[in-house]
C-alpha cells in the first residue's frame, strides 16, 4: 500500500485524490516525479495531457503538506528576458506559457496573474555592484538582473495613480531618490505562486495523477527480467511498509533537496549534483494605499484597447544603500482572492549560515525575527505612510504572513534539465538499464517564472519528442564517456 495521501496547504486546497488511485497498480509502468513543488507539478500538468500517460503519473513528496517550500512562498515575479544566456530560450518560452495559461483559465482571477510595471529605486548614491561573486550567488538574485537593465523610458504612464514625485501611489514619496522604470507589462508579470501551484494540482488531480505525501524513494530495484526499473517508496515517518512501484521514468525535481534524493538513489554515482539552498525571508502585508487593484492605463474596452488586462501589478528593486545592505524587492500584487497585498523579500542567507532542513515543513522554526524586522523596516521606508513633515515614513502596515524558504541554486546559475544515462548512475553490474532517470531542478530565483516552460519541455523529452526550445545548455557535466 502506498503512502497516505493527505490534504495540504496554508490556504484552502481541494481534497487530494482519493487514496484508491494510489493503490491501483498502473497499467503501464509509472512516471515517478520526486518532488511536488511547482516544477514537479508543471511536469505532471503537461505530461498528463498525453493520453498514453493516463493513470501512470505519480508525484512523490517527502513532506506531509504540499507547497510549504519556495513554490508556496516565493514572490511570483515573471520575466520574459532577464536570464543568463543558456536559460534565455526556456525563460521566454515559459513567460509565454504563463500568459497563455492565464488567458485560458482566467488566471487573472484564479492566481492573480497580472502584467507588471517594474522600477529600480536608488535611495542614495548606491554602488553599482550588488553582491559578492562567489558561485553560490551567481545568478541567484533578481535584483542583480534588474540592476543591469536599460531604462524603459518613463516613470509613470498617463492615468497611473502617482505621488507628486512620480512614484506609484502605493509607495511613500522618497526624497532625493532616483527612479527608473526598467520594464513593463509586455515583458514582466506577477502571479500568486501558491495559487498557481494549487491550480496545477487541481488539473493534475482531474487527469488522474497520483500524489503521495509523506513519502520518499529509497532505492532502485530490478524487475523480473533484471532491468533496474522498480522504485521503492517508503513513508517519511516509516509508519508503513515500503512499496515497490514499476516505473519507466524517474524525474528528480525536489528543488534544494535534489542532491539528497540523488545521493539516496545513486550513492555510488560519479555524478555530483550541485544544488545549494539559498534561504530567503519574506513578508506579505497590506497598506491603506493599496486597497483596490491598480487600473491598467493601456486598457480600454473595444478594438482599440492596447491591452486586454484591466489591472496591473508593480515591482520595485532597490540596490543596497545606507539604509540596507541587501537588495529589497517589493511586489504589489493580488492574492488568490483578488485582494491587494505586497510581498517584500530580498534578504538572503547562504547554506553555511542557514543549512537546509530535512523537510520544508521544518522551516518555520528557523525563521529569524531579526531578519523579519529588517524587512519590515524596508517595507515602512518604501511603502509606509508619507510623513508630511519629511523624514522617515510611518508604519501603518498590516502584516499578513511571514515566511522563510529556500531557492535551489545550481553551481552554473541556470537550471539543470537532462536525462542521466544509465552508466552515470553508478549502478555497475547490479542490473540491466531500466527506468530512464531525469533531473529537472536548480531554478534558483526563477523557478516560478520558468516552471511552465520546464514542465512542457520535460513532458516532450519524456515522451520522446523534440522540445519546443533548446535546453541543451542546461545539462550538468557528466563523467567522461557517459555522454547521452
Ligand atoms: C524568497 C524567495 C522568493 C522567490 N521569488 C521568486 C519570484 O519572484 N519569481 C520566480 O520565478 N522565482 C522565485 N523564487 C524561486 C522559486 O520559488 C523556486 O525556484 C521554485 O519554487 C523551485 O521550485 P521546485 O519545485 O524546484 O522546488 P521546491 O518548491 O523547493 O519543491 C521541492 C519539493 O521537494 C520535496 N522534497 C524534499 N525532499 C524530498 C524527497 N526526499 N523526496 C521527494 N520529495 C522531496 C519538498 O517537500 C518540496 O515539496 C523565489 C524563491 C525564494 C526562496
Short mmCIF file of C-alpha atoms and ligand atoms in Angstrom, two decimals:
data_model
loop_
_atom_site.label_atom_id
_atom_site.label_comp_id
_atom_site.label_asym_id
_atom_site.label_seq_id
_atom_site.Cartn_x
_atom_site.Cartn_y
_atom_site.Cartn_z
CA UNK A 1 0.00 0.00 0.00
CA UNK A 2 1.38 3.36 -0.99
CA UNK A 3 1.70 6.26 1.36
CA UNK A 4 -1.26 8.06 2.79
CA UNK A 5 -2.47 10.93 0.66
CA UNK A 6 -3.22 13.90 2.85
CA UNK A 7 -4.72 17.33 2.47
CA UNK A 8 -2.26 20.18 2.05
CA UNK A 9 -1.69 23.86 2.25
CA UNK A 10 -1.79 27.07 4.20
CA UNK A 11 -4.84 28.15 2.25
CA UNK A 12 -7.74 26.06 1.07
CA UNK A 13 -6.69 23.31 -1.27
CA UNK A 14 -9.28 20.98 -2.70
CA UNK A 15 -9.16 17.49 -1.24
CA UNK A 16 -6.44 15.49 -2.91
CA UNK A 17 -7.06 12.39 -4.88
CA UNK A 18 -8.90 9.53 -3.32
CA UNK A 19 -6.33 7.09 -1.95
CA UNK A 20 -7.76 4.29 -4.11
CA UNK A 21 -5.86 5.89 -7.03
CA UNK A 22 -2.63 5.13 -5.33
CA UNK A 23 -3.33 1.52 -4.54
CA UNK A 24 -4.30 0.61 -8.10
CA UNK A 25 -1.28 -0.69 -9.96
CA UNK A 26 -0.69 1.29 -13.13
CA UNK A 27 -1.48 -0.41 -16.47
CA UNK A 28 1.91 0.56 -17.87
CA UNK A 29 5.00 1.42 -15.88
CA UNK A 30 4.76 4.65 -13.93
CA UNK A 31 6.43 8.01 -14.43
CA UNK A 32 7.57 8.86 -10.91
CA UNK A 33 8.20 12.53 -10.17
CA UNK A 34 10.19 13.00 -6.96
CA UNK A 35 9.32 16.43 -5.52
CA UNK A 36 5.92 18.11 -5.56
CA UNK A 37 6.85 21.79 -5.87
CA UNK A 38 5.94 23.96 -8.84
CA UNK A 39 8.45 22.17 -11.08
CA UNK A 40 7.13 18.67 -10.30
CA UNK A 41 3.53 19.78 -10.78
CA UNK A 42 4.29 21.66 -14.01
CA UNK A 43 5.85 18.49 -15.43
CA UNK A 44 2.84 16.41 -14.36
CA UNK A 45 0.47 19.07 -15.73
CA UNK A 46 1.88 18.92 -19.27
CA UNK A 47 2.70 15.21 -19.33
CA UNK A 48 -0.80 14.25 -18.18
CA UNK A 49 -2.25 15.91 -21.30
CA UNK A 50 -0.84 13.00 -23.29
CA UNK A 51 -3.34 10.08 -23.14
CA UNK A 52 -0.53 7.48 -23.06
CA UNK A 53 0.31 8.72 -19.53
CA UNK A 54 -3.22 8.47 -18.17
CA UNK A 55 -3.09 6.87 -14.73
CA UNK A 56 0.69 6.46 -14.93
CA UNK A 57 1.98 9.67 -13.32
CA UNK A 58 2.92 9.63 -9.63
CA UNK A 59 4.19 12.65 -7.68
CA UNK A 60 6.07 11.66 -4.55
CA UNK A 61 6.77 14.27 -1.89
CA UNK A 62 8.60 13.72 1.40
CA UNK A 63 6.57 16.35 3.27
CA UNK A 64 3.08 15.73 4.63
CA UNK A 65 1.80 19.03 3.15
CA UNK A 66 2.31 20.50 -0.29
CA UNK A 67 3.77 23.91 -1.17
CA UNK A 68 5.50 24.57 2.15
CA UNK A 69 8.67 25.13 0.09
CA UNK A 70 9.80 28.02 -2.15
CA UNK A 71 6.97 27.24 -4.56
CA UNK A 72 4.41 28.27 -1.96
CA UNK A 73 6.20 31.31 -0.53
CA UNK A 74 8.03 32.88 -3.47
CA UNK A 75 7.41 36.37 -4.77
CA UNK A 76 5.88 35.24 -8.07
CA UNK A 77 7.67 37.71 -10.36
CA UNK A 78 7.78 36.57 -14.02
CA UNK A 79 10.11 37.88 -16.69
CA UNK A 80 10.48 37.31 -20.42
CA UNK A 81 14.19 38.06 -20.86
CA UNK A 82 16.06 38.58 -17.59
CA UNK A 83 18.01 35.34 -17.70
CA UNK A 84 21.52 34.04 -18.30
CA UNK A 85 22.08 33.23 -21.97
CA UNK A 86 21.81 29.46 -21.58
CA UNK A 87 18.42 29.72 -19.89
CA UNK A 88 17.07 32.52 -22.12
CA UNK A 89 15.11 30.34 -24.60
CA UNK A 90 13.44 28.44 -21.76
CA UNK A 91 12.72 31.69 -19.91
CA UNK A 92 10.96 33.33 -22.84
CA UNK A 93 9.05 30.17 -23.74
CA UNK A 94 7.87 29.86 -20.15
CA UNK A 95 6.84 33.51 -19.95
CA UNK A 96 4.59 32.99 -22.98
CA UNK A 97 3.09 29.83 -21.47
CA UNK A 98 2.21 31.75 -18.28
CA UNK A 99 0.30 34.27 -20.38
CA UNK A 100 -1.49 31.55 -22.38
CA UNK A 101 -2.44 29.61 -19.26
CA UNK A 102 -3.75 32.72 -17.51
CA UNK A 103 -5.82 33.72 -20.56
CA UNK A 104 -7.22 30.21 -20.97
CA UNK A 105 -8.12 29.51 -17.33
CA UNK A 106 -8.80 33.00 -16.01
CA UNK A 107 -5.51 33.06 -14.13
CA UNK A 108 -6.02 36.79 -13.69
CA UNK A 109 -8.66 35.96 -11.11
CA UNK A 110 -7.60 32.48 -10.04
CA UNK A 111 -3.89 33.03 -9.34
CA UNK A 112 -3.51 36.80 -9.59
CA UNK A 113 -1.75 36.83 -12.98
CA UNK A 114 -1.11 40.50 -13.83
CA UNK A 115 1.30 42.28 -16.14
CA UNK A 116 3.82 44.24 -14.11
CA UNK A 117 5.47 47.64 -14.29
CA UNK A 118 8.95 47.40 -12.88
CA UNK A 119 11.07 50.11 -11.28
CA UNK A 120 14.52 50.39 -9.91
CA UNK A 121 14.80 52.76 -6.96
CA UNK A 122 18.09 54.10 -5.62
CA UNK A 123 17.74 55.90 -2.32
CA UNK A 124 21.18 57.47 -2.35
CA UNK A 125 24.47 57.02 -4.20
CA UNK A 126 24.36 53.26 -4.03
CA UNK A 127 27.32 51.45 -5.53
CA UNK A 128 26.53 49.75 -8.83
CA UNK A 129 27.68 46.27 -7.70
CA UNK A 130 25.02 44.38 -5.80
CA UNK A 131 26.78 41.47 -4.18
CA UNK A 132 29.86 39.30 -3.99
CA UNK A 133 30.78 36.90 -6.75
CA UNK A 134 31.12 33.55 -5.04
CA UNK A 135 29.50 30.77 -7.05
CA UNK A 136 26.55 30.37 -4.73
CA UNK A 137 25.35 33.84 -5.50
CA UNK A 138 25.93 33.65 -9.25
CA UNK A 139 22.58 34.04 -10.94
CA UNK A 140 20.68 33.99 -7.67
CA UNK A 141 19.38 37.49 -7.50
CA UNK A 142 16.58 39.07 -9.45
CA UNK A 143 17.84 42.42 -8.13
CA UNK A 144 21.15 41.72 -9.87
CA UNK A 145 19.31 41.12 -13.15
CA UNK A 146 17.23 44.24 -12.58
CA UNK A 147 20.36 46.31 -11.94
CA UNK A 148 21.70 45.64 -15.41
CA UNK A 149 18.55 46.65 -17.25
CA UNK A 150 18.13 49.58 -19.55
CA UNK A 151 15.80 52.44 -18.69
CA UNK A 152 12.33 51.89 -20.00
CA UNK A 153 11.63 55.49 -20.85
CA UNK A 154 9.00 56.53 -18.36
CA UNK A 155 8.41 56.54 -14.65
CA UNK A 156 4.65 56.52 -14.81
CA UNK A 157 2.13 56.21 -17.62
CA UNK A 158 -0.76 58.60 -18.18
CA UNK A 159 -3.63 57.52 -15.97
CA UNK A 160 -1.48 55.79 -13.36
CA UNK A 161 -2.06 56.81 -9.74
CA UNK A 162 1.16 58.53 -8.68
CA UNK A 163 2.59 60.67 -5.90
CA UNK A 164 3.83 64.19 -6.58
CA UNK A 165 7.34 62.90 -7.18
CA UNK A 166 6.05 60.49 -9.83
CA UNK A 167 6.37 57.37 -7.68
CA UNK A 168 3.43 54.94 -7.75
CA UNK A 169 0.78 55.95 -5.22
CA UNK A 170 1.29 52.80 -3.10
CA UNK A 171 4.86 53.91 -2.36
CA UNK A 172 5.96 56.51 0.17
CA UNK A 173 7.49 59.61 -1.50
CA UNK A 174 11.28 59.27 -1.42
CA UNK A 175 13.28 62.46 -1.01
CA UNK A 176 16.39 62.55 -3.19
CA UNK A 177 15.74 59.10 -4.65
CA UNK A 178 16.43 58.20 -8.24
CA UNK A 179 13.72 56.25 -10.06
CA UNK A 180 13.97 54.33 -13.29
CA UNK A 181 11.23 52.37 -14.98
CA UNK A 182 13.06 49.28 -16.24
CA UNK A 183 10.33 47.05 -17.70
CA UNK A 184 6.63 46.96 -18.44
CA UNK A 185 3.70 44.62 -18.88
CA UNK A 186 4.85 43.15 -22.21
CA UNK A 187 7.92 41.67 -20.58
CA UNK A 188 7.08 41.18 -16.91
CA UNK A 189 4.16 39.87 -14.90
CA UNK A 190 3.31 38.50 -11.47
CA UNK A 191 1.38 35.59 -10.02
CA UNK A 192 0.46 34.41 -6.55
CA UNK A 193 2.63 31.27 -6.75
CA UNK A 194 0.76 29.17 -4.22
CA UNK A 195 -2.50 29.68 -6.09
CA UNK A 196 -0.84 28.76 -9.37
CA UNK A 197 0.53 25.58 -7.74
CA UNK A 198 -2.95 24.78 -6.45
CA UNK A 199 -4.38 25.23 -9.94
CA UNK A 200 -1.80 22.81 -11.36
CA UNK A 201 -2.56 20.34 -8.59
CA UNK A 202 -6.28 20.52 -9.32
CA UNK A 203 -5.78 19.92 -13.04
CA UNK A 204 -3.40 17.04 -12.33
CA UNK A 205 -5.96 15.57 -9.98
CA UNK A 206 -8.64 15.74 -12.69
CA UNK A 207 -6.37 13.78 -15.03
CA UNK A 208 -5.68 11.01 -12.52
CA UNK A 209 -2.18 11.98 -11.38
CA UNK A 210 -1.46 10.29 -8.03
CA UNK A 211 0.13 12.33 -5.26
CA UNK A 212 1.96 10.57 -2.44
CA UNK A 213 2.70 12.75 0.54
CA UNK A 214 4.99 11.82 3.43
CA UNK A 215 6.85 9.52 1.03
CA UNK A 216 10.43 9.12 -0.21
CA UNK A 217 12.07 6.97 -2.87
CA UNK A 218 14.70 4.90 -1.10
CA UNK A 219 16.24 2.66 -3.79
CA UNK A 220 16.03 1.32 -7.29
CA UNK A 221 15.37 -2.41 -7.71
CA UNK A 222 15.25 -4.94 -10.54
CA UNK A 223 12.09 -6.19 -12.19
CA UNK A 224 11.63 -9.84 -13.13
CA UNK A 225 13.81 -9.59 -16.24
CA UNK A 226 16.66 -7.94 -14.35
CA UNK A 227 16.07 -4.36 -15.51
CA UNK A 228 16.50 -1.63 -12.89
CA UNK A 229 13.00 -0.25 -13.19
CA UNK A 230 11.33 -0.64 -9.83
CA UNK A 231 11.46 2.15 -7.30
CA UNK A 232 10.99 1.50 -3.60
CA UNK A 233 8.78 4.06 -1.84
CA UNK A 234 8.83 4.41 1.90
CA UNK A 235 6.82 6.62 4.26
CA UNK A 236 8.95 9.50 5.56
CA UNK A 237 7.78 8.70 9.08
CA UNK A 238 8.41 4.98 8.45
CA UNK A 239 4.99 4.12 9.83
CA UNK A 240 4.09 1.79 6.95
CA UNK A 241 5.79 -0.91 4.93
CA UNK A 242 7.75 0.16 1.81
CA UNK A 243 6.07 -0.34 -1.58
CA UNK A 244 7.59 -1.25 -4.93
CA UNK A 245 6.45 0.70 -7.99
CA UNK A 246 7.50 -0.40 -11.51
CA UNK A 247 8.44 2.68 -13.50
CA UNK A 248 9.54 3.76 -16.95
CA UNK A 249 10.89 7.14 -15.85
CA UNK A 250 12.12 8.74 -12.64
CA UNK A 251 12.22 12.53 -12.62
CA UNK A 252 14.01 14.23 -9.75
CA UNK A 253 12.54 17.69 -9.20
CA UNK A 254 12.97 18.14 -5.47
CA UNK A 255 14.33 21.71 -5.50
CA UNK A 256 17.13 22.14 -2.94
CA UNK A 257 16.59 18.55 -1.82
CA UNK A 258 17.53 17.18 -5.28
CA UNK A 259 21.14 16.29 -4.26
CA UNK A 260 19.83 14.38 -1.23
CA UNK A 261 17.36 12.41 -3.38
CA UNK A 262 20.12 11.75 -5.91
CA UNK A 263 22.59 10.54 -3.27
CA UNK A 264 19.96 8.26 -1.73
CA UNK A 265 19.07 6.58 -5.02
CA UNK A 266 22.52 6.61 -6.61
CA UNK A 267 25.07 6.68 -3.77
CA UNK A 268 27.94 5.43 -5.93
CA UNK A 269 27.28 7.59 -8.98
CA UNK A 270 30.29 9.60 -10.17
CA UNK A 271 27.90 12.45 -10.99
CA UNK A 272 27.71 15.04 -8.27
CA UNK A 273 24.53 17.10 -8.40
CA UNK A 274 25.46 20.51 -7.06
CA UNK A 275 22.39 22.42 -5.98
CA UNK A 276 22.55 24.50 -2.85
CA UNK A 277 19.82 26.16 -0.82
CA UNK A 278 19.81 29.95 -0.63
CA UNK A 279 17.38 30.87 2.12
CA UNK A 280 15.18 33.94 1.86
CA UNK A 281 12.89 35.57 4.41
CA UNK A 282 9.80 37.37 3.15
CA UNK A 283 6.81 39.27 4.50
CA UNK A 284 3.36 39.78 2.97
CA UNK A 285 1.48 42.84 4.16
CA UNK A 286 -1.31 45.25 3.28
CA UNK A 287 -1.32 49.05 3.22
CA UNK A 288 -4.15 51.60 3.16
CA UNK A 289 -2.66 52.92 -0.10
CA UNK A 290 -3.27 49.69 -1.99
CA UNK A 291 -6.82 48.52 -1.39
CA UNK A 292 -8.08 48.20 -4.97
CA UNK A 293 -6.31 46.60 -7.93
CA UNK A 294 -4.39 49.18 -9.99
CA UNK A 295 -6.10 50.04 -13.26
CA UNK A 296 -4.08 49.47 -16.38
CA UNK A 297 -3.86 52.81 -18.23
CA UNK A 298 -3.44 50.93 -21.52
CA UNK A 299 -6.70 49.01 -21.05
CA UNK A 300 -9.93 50.05 -22.67
CA UNK A 301 -12.96 48.18 -23.92
CA UNK A 302 -13.26 47.66 -27.66
CA UNK A 303 -10.94 47.03 -30.54
CA UNK A 304 -8.63 49.98 -29.85
CA UNK A 305 -7.58 48.62 -26.50
CA UNK A 306 -3.80 48.23 -26.28
CA UNK A 307 -4.12 45.63 -23.55
CA UNK A 308 -6.63 43.00 -22.54
CA UNK A 309 -5.58 43.25 -18.91
CA UNK A 310 -7.71 45.58 -16.86
CA UNK A 311 -5.27 45.67 -13.96
CA UNK A 312 -1.53 45.78 -13.42
CA UNK A 313 0.93 44.97 -10.66
CA UNK A 314 4.15 46.71 -9.66
CA UNK A 315 7.63 45.51 -8.79
CA UNK A 316 10.34 47.65 -7.18
CA UNK A 317 14.02 46.64 -6.99
CA UNK A 318 16.38 48.55 -4.71
CA UNK A 319 20.16 48.20 -4.68
CA UNK A 320 21.98 48.31 -1.33
CA UNK A 321 22.23 51.80 0.17
CA UNK A 322 22.97 53.41 3.51
CA UNK A 323 19.51 52.20 4.57
CA UNK A 324 20.07 48.49 3.86
CA UNK A 325 22.97 46.25 2.99
CA UNK A 326 20.92 43.87 0.84
CA UNK A 327 18.64 44.40 -2.19
CA UNK A 328 15.00 44.64 -1.14
CA UNK A 329 12.40 43.72 -3.75
CA UNK A 330 8.74 44.58 -3.26
CA UNK A 331 5.82 43.32 -5.33
CA UNK A 332 2.38 44.93 -5.26
CA UNK A 333 0.17 42.06 -6.43
CA UNK A 334 -3.20 40.40 -5.87
CA UNK A 335 -3.65 37.46 -3.56
CA UNK A 336 -5.59 34.41 -4.72
CA UNK A 337 -8.89 36.08 -3.77
CA UNK A 338 -8.16 39.22 -5.79
CA UNK A 339 -7.23 41.24 -2.71
CA UNK A 340 -4.26 43.63 -3.00
CA UNK A 341 -1.17 42.70 -1.00
CA UNK A 342 2.55 43.48 -1.04
CA UNK A 343 5.27 40.82 -0.88
CA UNK A 344 8.71 42.01 0.23
CA UNK A 345 11.91 39.95 0.26
CA UNK A 346 15.50 40.02 -0.92
CA UNK A 347 17.19 39.33 2.43
CA UNK A 348 19.04 36.04 1.99
CA UNK A 349 21.25 33.61 3.91
CA UNK A 350 23.54 31.09 2.26
CA UNK A 351 23.74 27.42 3.22
CA UNK A 352 26.56 27.94 5.73
CA UNK A 353 24.55 30.48 7.70
CA UNK A 354 21.23 28.70 7.33
CA UNK A 355 21.51 25.00 6.42
CA UNK A 356 18.66 23.27 4.59
CA UNK A 357 16.36 21.36 6.97
CA UNK A 358 15.25 17.79 6.31
CA UNK A 359 11.81 18.90 5.10
CA UNK A 360 10.26 22.22 4.06
CA UNK A 361 7.75 21.79 6.86
CA UNK A 362 10.69 22.12 9.31
CA UNK A 363 11.47 25.61 8.00
CA UNK A 364 9.14 27.65 10.20
CA UNK A 365 11.22 27.07 13.31
CA UNK A 366 14.26 28.55 11.51
CA UNK A 367 12.60 31.92 10.91
CA UNK A 368 14.78 34.68 12.33
CA UNK A 369 12.75 37.53 13.87
CA UNK A 370 15.66 39.96 13.37
CA UNK A 371 15.56 39.27 9.61
CA UNK A 372 11.81 39.90 9.55
CA UNK A 373 12.30 43.16 11.46
CA UNK A 374 14.85 44.28 8.84
CA UNK A 375 12.37 43.55 6.06
CA UNK A 376 9.66 45.41 7.89
CA UNK A 377 11.92 48.45 8.22
CA UNK A 378 12.47 48.40 4.46
CA UNK A 379 8.73 47.94 3.89
CA UNK A 380 7.98 51.01 6.00
CA UNK A 381 10.61 53.13 4.28
CA UNK A 382 9.35 52.12 0.84
CA UNK A 383 5.61 51.96 1.40
CA UNK A 384 4.75 53.35 4.85
CA UNK A 385 2.64 56.46 5.32
CA UNK A 386 4.48 59.51 3.97
CA UNK A 387 5.38 61.83 6.83
CA UNK A 388 4.05 65.31 5.87
CA UNK A 389 6.95 66.92 7.78
CA UNK A 390 9.53 64.91 5.84
CA UNK A 391 11.76 62.26 7.34
CA UNK A 392 11.12 58.56 7.57
CA UNK A 393 7.71 57.20 6.58
CA UNK A 394 5.41 55.98 9.35
CA UNK A 395 4.48 52.37 9.96
CA UNK A 396 0.80 51.81 9.18
CA UNK A 397 1.30 48.40 7.56
CA UNK A 398 -0.68 45.27 8.41
CA UNK A 399 1.36 42.07 8.24
CA UNK A 400 -0.50 39.15 6.65
CA UNK A 401 2.20 36.47 6.87
CA UNK A 402 5.93 35.92 7.28
CA UNK A 403 7.96 33.14 5.72
CA UNK A 404 11.32 31.57 5.08
CA UNK A 405 12.04 29.32 2.11
CA UNK A 406 15.00 28.01 0.12
CA UNK A 407 15.92 28.70 -3.53
CA UNK A 408 17.52 25.73 -5.32
CA UNK A 409 20.70 27.27 -6.73
CA UNK A 410 22.78 25.24 -9.17
CA UNK A 411 26.50 25.75 -9.49
CA UNK A 412 26.11 27.06 -13.04
CA UNK A 413 23.39 29.52 -12.02
CA UNK A 414 20.92 28.02 -14.54
CA UNK A 415 18.51 25.10 -14.12
CA UNK A 416 19.58 21.51 -14.75
CA UNK A 417 17.32 19.73 -17.25
CA UNK A 418 18.52 16.44 -18.66
CA UNK A 419 18.46 12.68 -18.69
CA UNK A 420 21.31 10.98 -16.84
CA UNK A 421 22.48 7.90 -18.74
CA UNK A 422 22.49 4.52 -17.05
CA UNK A 423 26.29 4.30 -16.99
CA UNK A 424 26.49 7.53 -14.99
CA UNK A 425 24.17 6.22 -12.26
CA UNK A 426 26.94 4.22 -10.60
CA UNK A 427 24.89 1.02 -10.53
CA UNK A 428 27.66 -1.06 -12.10
CA UNK A 429 26.56 -4.56 -12.94
CA UNK A 430 23.74 -4.62 -10.39
CA UNK A 431 21.13 -4.78 -13.15
CA UNK A 432 20.34 -4.01 -16.78
CA UNK A 433 19.39 -0.45 -17.82
CA UNK A 434 15.76 0.11 -16.95
CA UNK A 435 13.92 3.27 -15.95
CA UNK A 436 15.13 6.50 -17.52
CA UNK A 437 16.43 8.92 -14.90
CA UNK A 438 15.96 12.67 -15.32
CA UNK A 439 16.83 15.80 -13.35
CA UNK A 440 14.73 18.97 -13.60
CA UNK A 441 15.87 21.27 -10.84
CA UNK A 442 18.12 24.14 -9.74
CA UNK A 443 15.96 27.04 -10.94
CA UNK A 444 17.36 29.42 -8.31
CA UNK A 445 15.44 32.71 -8.14
CA UNK A 446 13.49 31.96 -11.34
CA UNK A 447 11.60 28.73 -10.64
CA UNK A 448 8.15 30.30 -10.76
CA UNK A 449 8.95 32.13 -13.98
CA UNK A 450 10.47 29.05 -15.66
CA UNK A 451 8.07 26.49 -14.17
CA UNK A 452 5.61 26.05 -17.03
CA UNK A 453 8.35 26.02 -19.66
CA UNK A 454 10.23 23.37 -17.69
CA UNK A 455 7.05 21.31 -17.42
CA UNK A 456 6.35 21.48 -21.16
CA UNK A 457 9.97 20.72 -22.11
CA UNK A 458 10.22 17.79 -19.71
CA UNK A 459 6.92 16.42 -20.99
CA UNK A 460 8.32 16.48 -24.55
CA UNK A 461 11.60 14.89 -23.50
CA UNK A 462 9.96 12.10 -21.52
CA UNK A 463 7.56 11.27 -24.34
CA UNK A 464 10.42 11.22 -26.84
CA UNK A 465 9.54 14.41 -28.71
CA UNK A 466 11.72 17.32 -29.74
CA UNK A 467 11.21 20.03 -27.09
CA UNK A 468 9.88 23.41 -28.25
CA UNK A 469 13.06 25.18 -27.12
CA UNK A 470 16.71 24.26 -26.95
CA UNK A 471 17.67 23.23 -23.42
CA UNK A 472 20.98 21.61 -24.35
CA UNK A 473 22.82 24.35 -22.42
CA UNK A 474 21.14 23.24 -19.20
CA UNK A 475 22.97 19.93 -18.76
CA UNK A 476 25.36 19.11 -15.95
CA UNK A 477 28.77 17.91 -16.92
CA UNK A 478 28.91 14.12 -16.91
CA UNK A 479 31.96 11.95 -16.28
CA UNK A 480 33.97 11.18 -19.43
CA UNK A 481 32.38 8.51 -21.59
CA UNK A 482 28.92 8.90 -20.14
CA UNK A 483 27.52 11.43 -22.56
CA UNK A 484 23.95 10.88 -23.73
C1 LIG B 1 12.26 34.19 -1.02
C2 LIG B 1 12.09 33.64 -2.42
C3 LIG B 1 11.45 34.39 -3.40
C4 LIG B 1 11.32 33.91 -4.70
N1 LIG B 1 10.69 34.67 -5.64
C5 LIG B 1 10.60 34.22 -6.93
C6 LIG B 1 9.98 35.01 -7.93
O1 LIG B 1 9.51 36.11 -7.66
N2 LIG B 1 9.96 34.53 -9.21
C7 LIG B 1 10.48 33.31 -9.55
O2 LIG B 1 10.45 32.94 -10.70
N3 LIG B 1 11.05 32.52 -8.59
C8 LIG B 1 11.13 32.95 -7.31
N4 LIG B 1 11.75 32.19 -6.36
C9 LIG B 1 12.34 30.90 -6.75
C10 LIG B 1 11.31 29.80 -6.81
O3 LIG B 1 10.47 29.89 -5.70
C11 LIG B 1 11.98 28.43 -6.86
O4 LIG B 1 12.95 28.40 -7.89
C12 LIG B 1 10.96 27.33 -7.14
O5 LIG B 1 9.87 27.42 -6.26
C13 LIG B 1 11.60 25.96 -7.01
O6 LIG B 1 10.59 25.01 -7.21
P1 LIG B 1 10.88 23.45 -7.06
O7 LIG B 1 9.63 22.76 -7.40
O8 LIG B 1 12.12 23.12 -7.83
O9 LIG B 1 11.31 23.26 -5.55
P2 LIG B 1 10.50 23.39 -4.18
O10 LIG B 1 9.42 24.36 -4.26
O11 LIG B 1 11.53 23.58 -3.13
O12 LIG B 1 9.84 21.96 -4.01
C14 LIG B 1 10.63 20.83 -3.72
C15 LIG B 1 9.73 19.76 -3.18
O13 LIG B 1 10.55 18.59 -2.99
C16 LIG B 1 10.10 17.96 -1.81
N5 LIG B 1 11.09 17.03 -1.30
C17 LIG B 1 12.10 17.25 -0.41
N6 LIG B 1 12.77 16.10 -0.16
C18 LIG B 1 12.19 15.15 -0.92
C19 LIG B 1 12.42 13.75 -1.10
N7 LIG B 1 13.41 13.11 -0.46
N8 LIG B 1 11.59 13.06 -1.93
C20 LIG B 1 10.56 13.69 -2.57
N9 LIG B 1 10.30 15.00 -2.42
C21 LIG B 1 11.11 15.73 -1.63
C22 LIG B 1 9.78 19.09 -0.88
O14 LIG B 1 8.92 18.65 0.17
C23 LIG B 1 9.13 20.10 -1.82
O15 LIG B 1 7.73 19.92 -1.87
C24 LIG B 1 11.85 32.63 -5.04
C25 LIG B 1 12.46 31.85 -4.04
C26 LIG B 1 12.58 32.34 -2.75
C27 LIG B 1 13.23 31.49 -1.70
#
